[in-house]
Amino acid sequence: MPTALVTGASSGIGAAFARRLSADGYRLVVVARDAERLTALAADLGDTTEVLPADLSTDAGLTAVADRLGDVDLLVNNAGVSLNRSFLRSTADDEARLLRLNVHAVMRLTHAALPGMTSRGSGAVINVSSASSFAPVMPGSTYPASKAWVTHFSESIGRAVGRHGVRVMALCPGYTRTEFHSRAGIDMSRTPSWMWLRAEDVVAHGLRDLARGRLVSVPDWKYKVAVFGMRHAPRGVFARVAKDTRSRDGR
Ligand SMILES: NC(=O)c1ccc[n+]([C@@H]2O[C@H](COP(=O)([O-])OP(=O)(O)OC[C@H]3O[C@@H](n4cnc5c(N)ncnc54)[C@H](OP(=O)(O)O)[C@@H]3O)[C@@H](O)[C@H]2O)c1
């Protein structure tokens, strides 16, 4: 039975990954800070699920999870956060916490997982990035920059480890209905319903693209078109349409 470790499994896209991978026959290790929610998820998934509570913005949390990666066949680096304040209003501590989770944890856990995978000649890492990683959308927000790192890192490392039989892929969803925006205090009430994706669909698309050997996966045609625009539109044109989705109050 292959083993998958999913970070940020207590809600949203991570919980959807855990449920789908469990149904696909993986033994699960589920990671997040909220031990109670992880235990409830594990009870749903069955006896083989292992609960590993950890705060991935801390060294102790990262070490505990890195130490568990030895026999893991699929690592899903999914835990991530945004902030509801622009860089000028934010504190350096909050920005550092965001980078520790969105960037440093992804690097550290990928680095810990790859030696076992390359020596076995099999395995995969999915790093959950964002459609916003392709351009500096949301003026004043540092979140897209953190995700730009995740996308470039995954593509770069994915190219290097392919010859060892190992895959690394960035999964870049657009707006997905999870707790992500409410946790950050971002008002999304004016976002039209057609822009929202379902976490289960994001996961299914990502796993399909991983099986196809893609290095970067963008679920849903709407966001494929948007990403094409972000990659190819002149920056000046793009800047005029880029919007900050955060609420006025939060700035
Ligand atoms: N939702 C979207 O529109 C969207 C779009 C593009 C990309 N994404 C990306 O998708 C990923 C998953 O987010 P989501 O949308 O599923 O949001 P979510 O529902 O808020 O889930 C975030 C998960 O991360 C965990 N987490 C947060 N801080 C953590 C920490 N310090 N240590 C360990 N775990 C932590 C949370 O659990 P605990 O609170 O229990 O720790 C939770 O399980 C993120 O990387 C996000 O950037 C989301």
Tab-separated table of C-alpha atoms and ligand atoms in Angstrom, residues 7-14 31-35 37-38 54-58 77-82 101-102 128-132 143 147 171-181 183 196, ligand 1:
chain	number	residue	atom	x	y	z
A	7	THR	CA	-0.127	18.985	4.737
A	8	GLY	CA	-3.027	21.300	5.518
A	9	ALA	CA	-5.319	18.262	5.507
A	10	SER	CA	-7.717	19.602	8.147
A	11	SER	CA	-9.764	21.571	5.585
A	12	GLY	CA	-10.270	22.632	1.981
A	13	ILE	CA	-8.030	21.319	-0.788
A	14	GLY	CA	-5.888	19.291	1.650
A	31	VAL	CA	-0.715	17.077	8.877
A	32	ALA	CA	-2.074	20.423	10.152
A	33	ARG	CA	-2.164	22.294	13.463
A	34	ASP	CA	-5.704	21.330	14.483
A	35	ALA	CA	-5.318	17.815	15.956
A	37	ARG	CA	-10.041	18.065	13.036
A	38	LEU	CA	-7.321	15.712	11.816
A	54	ALA	CA	2.386	20.175	13.414
A	55	ASP	CA	2.769	23.914	12.895
A	56	LEU	CA	4.772	24.100	9.677
A	57	SER	CA	5.770	27.697	10.275
A	58	THR	CA	7.989	26.478	13.156
A	77	ASN	CA	2.671	20.297	0.209
A	78	ASN	CA	-0.697	21.996	0.450
A	79	ALA	CA	-0.765	24.082	3.673
A	80	GLY	CA	-0.691	27.792	2.846
A	81	VAL	CA	-2.068	31.153	3.972
A	82	SER	CA	-2.703	34.669	2.732
A	101	LEU	CA	4.694	28.349	5.592
A	102	ASN	CA	4.175	29.102	1.884
A	128	VAL	CA	-0.068	23.474	-4.163
A	129	SER	CA	0.678	26.879	-5.651
A	130	SER	CA	-1.874	29.254	-7.191
A	131	ALA	CA	-3.041	30.696	-10.506
A	132	SER	CA	-1.930	34.000	-8.996
A	143	TYR	CA	0.985	36.164	-1.504
A	147	LYS	CA	3.362	31.258	-4.885
A	171	LEU	CA	-0.788	22.623	-8.807
A	172	CYS	CA	-2.083	26.147	-9.494
A	173	PRO	CA	-5.795	26.548	-8.711
A	174	GLY	CA	-7.838	29.712	-9.068
A	175	TYR	CA	-10.515	30.697	-6.538
A	176	THR	CA	-11.594	27.521	-4.757
A	177	ARG	CA	-14.365	27.224	-2.164
A	178	THR	CA	-12.487	26.474	1.076
A	179	GLU	CA	-11.806	28.308	4.342
A	180	PHE	CA	-8.840	30.101	2.778
A	181	HIS	CA	-10.350	33.574	2.279
A	183	ARG	CA	-9.431	32.614	7.563
A	196	TRP	CA	-15.286	29.424	-8.004
B	1	LIG	N1	-8.882	28.544	-1.857
B	1	LIG	C1	-8.355	29.192	-2.886
B	1	LIG	O1	-9.026	30.031	-3.542
B	1	LIG	C2	-6.925	28.923	-3.287
B	1	LIG	C3	-6.513	29.374	-4.552
B	1	LIG	C4	-5.217	29.122	-4.953
B	1	LIG	C5	-4.361	28.433	-4.125
B	1	LIG	N2	-4.772	28.010	-2.887
B	1	LIG	C6	-3.816	27.291	-2.040
B	1	LIG	O2	-4.391	26.063	-1.659
B	1	LIG	C7	-3.754	25.600	-0.463
B	1	LIG	C8	-4.805	25.050	0.483
B	1	LIG	O3	-5.627	26.112	0.916
B	1	LIG	P1	-7.204	25.966	1.051
B	1	LIG	O4	-7.808	26.812	0.014
B	1	LIG	O5	-7.599	24.550	1.154
B	1	LIG	O6	-7.403	26.751	2.445
B	1	LIG	P2	-7.903	26.288	3.887
B	1	LIG	O7	-9.233	25.630	3.788
B	1	LIG	O8	-7.776	27.513	4.727
B	1	LIG	O9	-6.831	25.210	4.334
B	1	LIG	C9	-5.537	25.572	4.739
B	1	LIG	C10	-4.909	24.396	5.460
B	1	LIG	O10	-3.585	24.756	5.861
B	1	LIG	C11	-3.426	24.436	7.240
B	1	LIG	N3	-2.460	25.348	7.848
B	1	LIG	C12	-2.535	26.701	7.956
B	1	LIG	N4	-1.481	27.182	8.626
B	1	LIG	C13	-0.710	26.095	8.951
B	1	LIG	C14	0.512	25.936	9.657
B	1	LIG	N5	1.164	27.001	10.177
B	1	LIG	N6	1.022	24.683	9.821
B	1	LIG	C15	0.350	23.610	9.321
B	1	LIG	N7	-0.799	23.698	8.635
B	1	LIG	C16	-1.336	24.936	8.454
B	1	LIG	C17	-4.820	24.582	7.846
B	1	LIG	O11	-4.999	23.771	8.978
B	1	LIG	P3	-4.794	24.195	10.528
B	1	LIG	O12	-5.451	25.534	10.713
B	1	LIG	O13	-5.440	23.069	11.267
B	1	LIG	O14	-3.316	24.233	10.737
B	1	LIG	C18	-5.668	24.008	6.715
B	1	LIG	O15	-5.719	22.611	6.803
B	1	LIG	C19	-2.948	26.788	0.071
B	1	LIG	O16	-1.579	26.590	-0.207
B	1	LIG	C20	-3.480	27.975	-0.732
B	1	LIG	O17	-2.505	28.972	-0.875
B	1	LIG	C21	-6.052	28.242	-2.461
